[in-house]
mmCIF file of C-alpha atoms in Angstrom:
data_model
loop_
_atom_site.group_PDB
_atom_site.id
_atom_site.type_symbol
_atom_site.label_atom_id
_atom_site.label_comp_id
_atom_site.label_asym_id
_atom_site.label_seq_id
_atom_site.Cartn_x
_atom_site.Cartn_y
_atom_site.Cartn_z
ATOM 1 C CA MET U 1 0.000 0.000 0.000
ATOM 2 C CA SER U 2 1.398 3.407 -0.940
ATOM 3 C CA ASP U 3 2.009 6.216 1.536
ATOM 4 C CA SER U 4 -0.717 8.303 -0.093
ATOM 5 C CA SER U 5 -3.311 5.551 0.351
ATOM 6 C CA LEU U 6 -2.274 5.149 3.985
ATOM 7 C CA HIS U 7 -2.730 8.864 4.518
ATOM 8 C CA ARG U 8 -6.101 8.763 2.809
ATOM 9 C CA SER U 9 -7.080 5.829 4.983
ATOM 10 C CA ASP U 10 -6.248 7.891 8.087
ATOM 11 C CA PHE U 11 -8.378 10.751 6.803
ATOM 12 C CA ASP U 12 -11.346 8.467 6.152
ATOM 13 C CA ARG U 13 -10.948 6.908 9.594
ATOM 14 C CA HIS U 14 -10.985 10.308 11.273
ATOM 15 C CA VAL U 15 -14.082 11.277 9.324
ATOM 16 C CA GLU U 16 -15.894 8.159 10.550
ATOM 17 C CA ILE U 17 -14.796 8.713 14.151
ATOM 18 C CA LEU U 18 -16.071 12.293 14.080
ATOM 19 C CA LYS U 19 -19.317 11.347 12.364
ATOM 20 C CA GLU U 20 -19.965 8.835 15.132
ATOM 21 C CA SER U 21 -19.356 11.533 17.750
ATOM 22 C CA PHE U 22 -21.926 13.837 16.128
ATOM 23 C CA ARG U 23 -24.625 11.242 15.503
ATOM 24 C CA GLN U 24 -27.925 12.995 16.175
ATOM 25 C CA ASP U 25 -29.368 10.075 18.102
ATOM 26 C CA ARG U 26 -26.497 10.370 20.579
ATOM 27 C CA ILE U 27 -26.880 14.111 21.171
ATOM 28 C CA ASP U 28 -29.271 15.545 23.749
ATOM 29 C CA LEU U 29 -30.286 18.842 22.131
ATOM 30 C CA SER U 30 -32.036 19.975 25.298
ATOM 31 C CA ALA U 31 -28.659 19.944 27.054
ATOM 32 C CA ALA U 32 -27.062 22.412 24.607
ATOM 33 C CA PRO U 33 -28.309 25.702 26.151
ATOM 34 C CA PRO U 34 -27.099 24.801 29.673
ATOM 35 C CA LEU U 35 -23.776 23.638 28.216
ATOM 36 C CA ARG U 36 -23.317 26.854 26.271
ATOM 37 C CA SER U 37 -24.303 29.015 29.246
ATOM 38 C CA VAL U 38 -21.004 28.042 30.906
ATOM 39 C CA MET U 39 -19.298 30.454 28.471
ATOM 40 C CA ALA U 40 -22.108 33.031 28.260
ATOM 41 C CA PRO U 41 -21.308 36.669 29.114
ATOM 42 C CA GLN U 42 -23.038 38.370 32.022
ATOM 43 C CA LEU U 43 -24.552 40.664 29.407
ATOM 44 C CA ALA U 44 -25.933 37.821 27.294
ATOM 45 C CA TYR U 45 -29.366 39.247 26.432
ATOM 46 C CA GLY U 46 -30.778 35.787 27.207
ATOM 47 C CA ARG U 47 -29.565 34.420 23.872
ATOM 48 C CA HIS U 48 -28.677 31.095 25.509
ATOM 49 C CA ARG U 49 -32.143 30.582 26.998
ATOM 50 C CA GLY U 50 -35.749 31.233 26.113
ATOM 51 C CA PRO U 51 -37.411 31.473 22.684
ATOM 52 C CA VAL U 52 -36.181 33.571 19.768
ATOM 53 C CA PHE U 53 -38.270 36.728 19.559
ATOM 54 C CA GLY U 54 -39.683 37.997 16.293
ATOM 55 C CA GLU U 55 -38.544 36.739 12.915
ATOM 56 C CA ALA U 56 -34.809 36.241 13.285
ATOM 57 C CA ARG U 57 -32.502 36.358 10.286
ATOM 58 C CA ARG U 58 -30.983 32.992 9.332
ATOM 59 C CA ALA U 59 -27.205 32.602 9.400
ATOM 60 C CA ALA U 60 -24.760 29.702 9.294
ATOM 61 C CA VAL U 61 -21.107 29.083 10.152
ATOM 62 C CA LEU U 62 -18.654 26.358 9.168
ATOM 63 C CA ILE U 63 -16.513 24.910 11.947
ATOM 64 C CA ALA U 64 -13.742 23.268 9.919
ATOM 65 C CA LEU U 65 -11.411 20.871 11.734
ATOM 66 C CA TYR U 66 -8.020 19.845 10.376
ATOM 67 C CA LEU U 67 -4.577 18.808 11.531
ATOM 68 C CA ASP U 68 -1.718 21.265 11.566
ATOM 69 C CA PRO U 69 1.803 19.739 11.752
ATOM 70 C CA MET U 70 2.763 22.070 14.606
ATOM 71 C CA LEU U 71 -0.491 22.839 16.422
ATOM 72 C CA GLY U 72 -2.361 19.546 16.130
ATOM 73 C CA TRP U 73 -6.105 19.709 15.497
ATOM 74 C CA VAL U 74 -7.208 23.281 14.808
ATOM 75 C CA THR U 75 -10.170 25.258 13.537
ATOM 76 C CA PRO U 76 -9.823 28.599 11.713
ATOM 77 C CA LEU U 77 -11.419 31.642 13.323
ATOM 78 C CA THR U 78 -11.624 35.147 11.905
ATOM 79 C CA LEU U 79 -10.904 38.454 13.585
ATOM 80 C CA ARG U 80 -13.462 40.940 12.307
ATOM 81 C CA PRO U 81 -12.298 44.433 11.271
ATOM 82 C CA ASP U 82 -13.149 47.298 13.588
ATOM 83 C CA ASP U 83 -15.302 49.070 11.007
ATOM 84 C CA LEU U 84 -17.899 46.322 10.499
ATOM 85 C CA GLU U 85 -21.490 47.104 11.499
ATOM 86 C CA HIS U 86 -22.068 43.926 13.516
ATOM 87 C CA HIS U 87 -19.597 42.581 16.113
ATOM 88 C CA PRO U 88 -16.624 44.766 15.055
ATOM 89 C CA GLY U 89 -13.250 43.627 16.372
ATOM 90 C CA GLN U 90 -14.626 40.316 17.630
ATOM 91 C CA ILE U 91 -13.564 36.768 16.780
ATOM 92 C CA SER U 92 -15.977 34.448 15.006
ATOM 93 C CA PHE U 93 -16.276 31.321 12.900
ATOM 94 C CA PRO U 94 -16.363 31.861 9.107
ATOM 95 C CA GLY U 95 -19.992 32.297 8.133
ATOM 96 C CA GLY U 96 -22.780 34.733 7.475
ATOM 97 C CA ARG U 97 -26.354 35.276 6.431
ATOM 98 C CA VAL U 98 -28.301 32.648 4.500
ATOM 99 C CA GLU U 99 -29.402 34.121 1.196
ATOM 100 C CA PRO U 100 -32.867 33.516 -0.318
ATOM 101 C CA ASN U 101 -33.202 30.096 -2.001
ATOM 102 C CA GLU U 102 -29.990 28.943 -0.291
ATOM 103 C CA GLY U 103 -29.556 26.098 2.164
ATOM 104 C CA GLU U 104 -27.889 26.697 5.520
ATOM 105 C CA GLU U 105 -24.909 24.411 4.895
ATOM 106 C CA GLU U 106 -24.519 25.864 1.402
ATOM 107 C CA ALA U 107 -24.382 29.343 2.936
ATOM 108 C CA ALA U 108 -21.813 28.270 5.518
ATOM 109 C CA ARG U 109 -19.506 26.865 2.822
ATOM 110 C CA ARG U 110 -19.978 29.880 0.559
ATOM 111 C CA GLU U 111 -19.161 32.299 3.361
ATOM 112 C CA PHE U 112 -16.115 30.212 4.350
ATOM 113 C CA ALA U 113 -14.767 30.511 0.789
ATOM 114 C CA GLU U 114 -15.561 34.226 0.549
ATOM 115 C CA GLU U 115 -13.987 35.116 3.881
ATOM 116 C CA LEU U 116 -10.885 32.883 3.821
ATOM 117 C CA GLY U 117 -10.231 32.623 0.089
ATOM 118 C CA VAL U 118 -10.072 28.812 0.226
ATOM 119 C CA VAL U 119 -12.930 26.745 -1.190
ATOM 120 C CA PRO U 120 -13.761 23.979 1.330
ATOM 121 C CA SER U 121 -14.478 21.471 -1.428
ATOM 122 C CA GLN U 122 -12.707 18.617 0.418
ATOM 123 C CA ALA U 123 -14.383 19.386 3.739
ATOM 124 C CA ILE U 124 -16.702 16.550 4.764
ATOM 125 C CA THR U 125 -19.549 17.491 7.062
ATOM 126 C CA VAL U 126 -19.565 15.253 10.145
ATOM 127 C CA GLY U 127 -22.373 16.898 12.098
ATOM 128 C CA ARG U 128 -23.775 20.118 13.465
ATOM 129 C CA LEU U 129 -24.221 21.934 16.745
ATOM 130 C CA SER U 130 -27.548 23.159 18.010
ATOM 131 C CA PRO U 131 -28.667 26.558 16.627
ATOM 132 C CA ILE U 132 -27.753 29.600 18.691
ATOM 133 C CA PHE U 133 -29.621 32.902 18.773
ATOM 134 C CA VAL U 134 -27.392 35.986 18.745
ATOM 135 C CA TYR U 135 -29.439 38.835 20.164
ATOM 136 C CA ALA U 136 -27.102 41.669 19.187
ATOM 137 C CA SER U 137 -27.516 41.073 15.438
ATOM 138 C CA HIS U 138 -30.862 39.206 15.666
ATOM 139 C CA HIS U 139 -29.534 36.142 13.851
ATOM 140 C CA LEU U 140 -30.358 32.493 14.454
ATOM 141 C CA VAL U 141 -27.063 30.774 13.632
ATOM 142 C CA SER U 142 -26.750 27.149 12.467
ATOM 143 C CA PRO U 143 -23.213 25.776 13.086
ATOM 144 C CA PHE U 144 -21.976 22.955 10.818
ATOM 145 C CA VAL U 145 -18.914 20.870 11.733
ATOM 146 C CA ALA U 146 -16.670 19.501 8.992
ATOM 147 C CA VAL U 147 -13.296 17.775 8.806
ATOM 148 C CA MET U 148 -10.884 18.670 6.023
ATOM 149 C CA PRO U 149 -7.256 18.151 5.034
ATOM 150 C CA GLY U 150 -4.966 20.950 6.091
ATOM 151 C CA PRO U 151 -5.104 23.732 3.469
ATOM 152 C CA SER U 152 -2.378 23.297 0.863
ATOM 153 C CA LEU U 153 -2.457 27.033 0.103
ATOM 154 C CA SER U 154 -2.128 29.985 2.445
ATOM 155 C CA TRP U 155 -5.296 31.670 3.584
ATOM 156 C CA ASN U 156 -6.288 34.581 1.355
ATOM 157 C CA PRO U 157 -8.801 36.409 3.555
ATOM 158 C CA ASP U 158 -11.110 39.138 2.285
ATOM 159 C CA PRO U 159 -9.780 42.295 4.036
ATOM 160 C CA ARG U 160 -13.273 43.800 4.099
ATOM 161 C CA GLU U 161 -14.475 40.988 6.378
ATOM 162 C CA VAL U 162 -11.358 39.513 7.966
ATOM 163 C CA ALA U 163 -8.545 41.361 9.722
ATOM 164 C CA GLU U 164 -6.705 38.157 10.694
ATOM 165 C CA VAL U 165 -7.131 34.387 10.391
ATOM 166 C CA ILE U 166 -6.585 32.685 13.760
ATOM 167 C CA GLU U 167 -5.833 28.958 13.811
ATOM 168 C CA PHE U 168 -7.249 27.907 17.165
ATOM 169 C CA PRO U 169 -5.814 24.649 18.592
ATOM 170 C CA LEU U 170 -8.686 22.452 19.775
ATOM 171 C CA GLY U 171 -6.516 21.038 22.548
ATOM 172 C CA LYS U 172 -6.908 24.382 24.339
ATOM 173 C CA LEU U 173 -10.562 23.555 24.924
ATOM 174 C CA TYR U 174 -9.400 20.975 27.484
ATOM 175 C CA GLU U 175 -6.736 23.115 29.173
ATOM 176 C CA GLN U 176 -7.880 24.963 32.282
ATOM 177 C CA GLU U 177 -5.127 27.563 31.885
ATOM 178 C CA SER U 178 -6.591 28.575 28.515
ATOM 179 C CA LYS U 179 -9.856 29.648 30.141
ATOM 180 C CA GLY U 180 -10.380 32.884 32.004
ATOM 181 C CA ARG U 181 -12.696 35.801 32.598
ATOM 182 C CA ILE U 182 -12.279 39.182 30.955
ATOM 183 C CA ARG U 183 -14.046 42.499 31.283
ATOM 184 C CA LYS U 184 -15.733 44.253 28.410
ATOM 185 C CA MET U 185 -17.322 47.662 28.145
ATOM 186 C CA ALA U 186 -20.582 48.180 26.293
ATOM 187 C CA LYS U 187 -21.448 51.738 25.311
ATOM 188 C CA TRP U 188 -24.911 53.017 24.600
ATOM 189 C CA VAL U 189 -25.237 54.593 21.160
ATOM 190 C CA GLN U 190 -28.315 56.116 19.635
ATOM 191 C CA PRO U 191 -30.104 53.226 17.873
ATOM 192 C CA ARG U 192 -31.175 53.661 14.283
ATOM 193 C CA ASN U 193 -34.885 53.152 13.621
ATOM 194 C CA ALA U 194 -35.372 52.410 17.306
ATOM 195 C CA GLY U 195 -38.294 50.117 17.967
ATOM 196 C CA ARG U 196 -38.507 48.814 14.406
ATOM 197 C CA ASP U 197 -35.410 46.727 13.874
ATOM 198 C CA PRO U 198 -34.454 44.522 16.853
ATOM 199 C CA SER U 199 -30.871 44.204 15.605
ATOM 200 C CA THR U 200 -30.225 47.893 16.303
ATOM 201 C CA ASN U 201 -30.173 47.448 20.034
ATOM 202 C CA GLY U 202 -27.930 50.413 20.732
ATOM 203 C CA ILE U 203 -24.998 48.402 22.083
ATOM 204 C CA CYS U 204 -21.471 48.374 20.783
ATOM 205 C CA THR U 205 -18.468 46.776 22.474
ATOM 206 C CA THR U 206 -14.798 47.550 22.662
ATOM 207 C CA ARG U 207 -12.430 45.183 20.912
ATOM 208 C CA GLU U 208 -9.974 44.410 23.671
ATOM 209 C CA GLY U 209 -10.606 42.467 26.837
ATOM 210 C CA LEU U 210 -9.458 43.825 30.179
ATOM 211 C CA PRO U 211 -7.776 40.884 31.944
ATOM 212 C CA PRO U 212 -6.475 42.761 35.035
ATOM 213 C CA ALA U 213 -9.251 42.432 37.620
ATOM 214 C CA ASP U 214 -8.302 45.652 39.406
ATOM 215 C CA ARG U 215 -8.715 47.873 36.336
ATOM 216 C CA LEU U 216 -12.181 49.165 35.591
ATOM 217 C CA PRO U 217 -13.263 52.028 33.351
ATOM 218 C CA GLU U 218 -14.753 54.992 35.156
ATOM 219 C CA LYS U 219 -18.458 54.838 35.877
ATOM 220 C CA PRO U 220 -20.517 56.611 33.199
ATOM 221 C CA LYS U 221 -22.273 59.870 33.864
ATOM 222 C CA ARG U 222 -25.977 59.310 34.317
ATOM 223 C CA SER U 223 -26.898 62.626 32.746
ATOM 224 C CA THR U 224 -26.230 61.552 29.146
ATOM 225 C CA LEU U 225 -27.744 58.200 28.179
ATOM 226 C CA LYS U 226 -26.037 58.058 24.791
ATOM 227 C CA ASP U 227 -22.634 58.270 26.501
ATOM 228 C CA ALA U 228 -23.427 55.688 29.172
ATOM 229 C CA ALA U 229 -21.217 52.613 29.498
ATOM 230 C CA LEU U 230 -21.733 49.255 31.125
ATOM 231 C CA VAL U 231 -18.869 47.044 32.252
ATOM 232 C CA PHE U 232 -19.526 43.323 32.333
ATOM 233 C CA GLU U 233 -17.537 40.129 32.725
ATOM 234 C CA THR U 234 -17.474 37.166 30.373
ATOM 235 C CA PRO U 235 -15.753 33.790 30.287
ATOM 236 C CA ALA U 236 -13.272 33.500 27.436
ATOM 237 C CA TYR U 237 -10.638 31.314 25.829
ATOM 238 C CA GLU U 238 -7.163 32.815 25.472
ATOM 239 C CA HIS U 239 -4.958 32.088 22.483
ATOM 240 C CA SER U 240 -2.016 34.007 21.044
ATOM 241 C CA ASP U 241 -2.897 37.366 22.657
ATOM 242 C CA HIS U 242 -6.537 36.990 21.651
ATOM 243 C CA TRP U 243 -9.579 36.556 23.863
ATOM 244 C CA ILE U 244 -12.394 34.504 22.319
ATOM 245 C CA TRP U 245 -15.742 35.155 23.954
ATOM 246 C CA GLY U 246 -19.465 35.482 23.295
ATOM 247 C CA ALA U 247 -21.283 33.219 20.851
ATOM 248 C CA THR U 248 -17.996 31.851 19.445
ATOM 249 C CA ALA U 249 -16.798 30.733 22.884
ATOM 250 C CA MET U 250 -20.225 29.247 23.611
ATOM 251 C CA MET U 251 -20.103 27.181 20.412
ATOM 252 C CA LEU U 252 -16.510 26.122 21.121
ATOM 253 C CA HIS U 253 -17.550 24.854 24.540
ATOM 254 C CA GLU U 254 -20.432 22.861 23.101
ATOM 255 C CA LEU U 255 -18.037 21.501 20.458
ATOM 256 C CA SER U 256 -15.634 20.350 23.186
ATOM 257 C CA THR U 257 -18.336 18.200 24.768
ATOM 258 C CA LEU U 258 -18.938 16.326 21.499
ATOM 259 C CA LEU U 259 -15.420 15.889 20.133
ATOM 260 C CA PRO U 260 -13.610 12.584 20.776
ATOM 261 C CA TRP U 261 -10.987 14.172 23.002
ATOM 262 C CA PRO U 262 -8.534 11.220 22.882
ATOM 263 C CA LEU U 263 -8.309 11.727 19.109
ATOM 264 C CA ILE U 264 -7.978 15.517 19.462
ATOM 265 C CA LEU U 265 -5.313 15.355 22.144
ATOM 266 C CA GLY U 266 -3.545 12.464 20.397
ATOM 267 C CA GLY U 267 -2.622 14.698 17.483
ATOM 268 C CA GLU U 268 -2.700 11.964 14.856
ATOM 269 C CA SER U 269 -1.568 13.221 11.485
ATOM 270 C CA PHE U 270 -2.857 12.754 7.967
ATOM 271 C CA SER U 271 -2.425 14.457 4.615
ATOM 272 C CA THR U 272 -3.711 14.089 1.069
#
């Protein structure tokens, strides 16, 4: 048997192992919200509990898993530019809104290609996480999990949507030292079309976390509502000077409960 066929055999074996882990009949969907709430911010708008209000926009993300020779199993995350309308400066999975007449998984793959510049044609879907409602942008997000060979080409991210591609090692999900709590500051801004569009909730957040517990921004003046600020804490994963929090951290935590951790921590290698 040639080396290439052995490598391909490893890839197929990993696909089957991951598919078994994400079998729908083995997953208790009712347990997902409590699992995700472990990583929910204090200022979570109830997105991890209760029904979705109104007619939420549909969105989808692709959680692509692959082996990196140095980092082991990783998934690519994107740092959003500071000038984006929704979630500026935050870290997310590649994905976006589902267009009319488009399936959710189709949208997730399309957005992955548009944002990272690499078509995930060899990515094999092994399962999905439970949908998550993101209050701030009024999107109901469907996360799809796929396994793929490591990209043979460098990422070519769209600078309008991606400031940096972050390869997040999945082993960090099982390391206590990679978890922490950070402080964020939400500022009240005058909402556009207040009362008509639930996505314009008047909240924007700063990009950087504030790890030192003894450093807090000054309390806002109560006289001017539009200048008011609210400081809140949130659990987060730390990696390479980045803090990953919010919906992305909540999905990562749910992912960690479904992954076959002996395989992830074993760091087995394959290529095509």
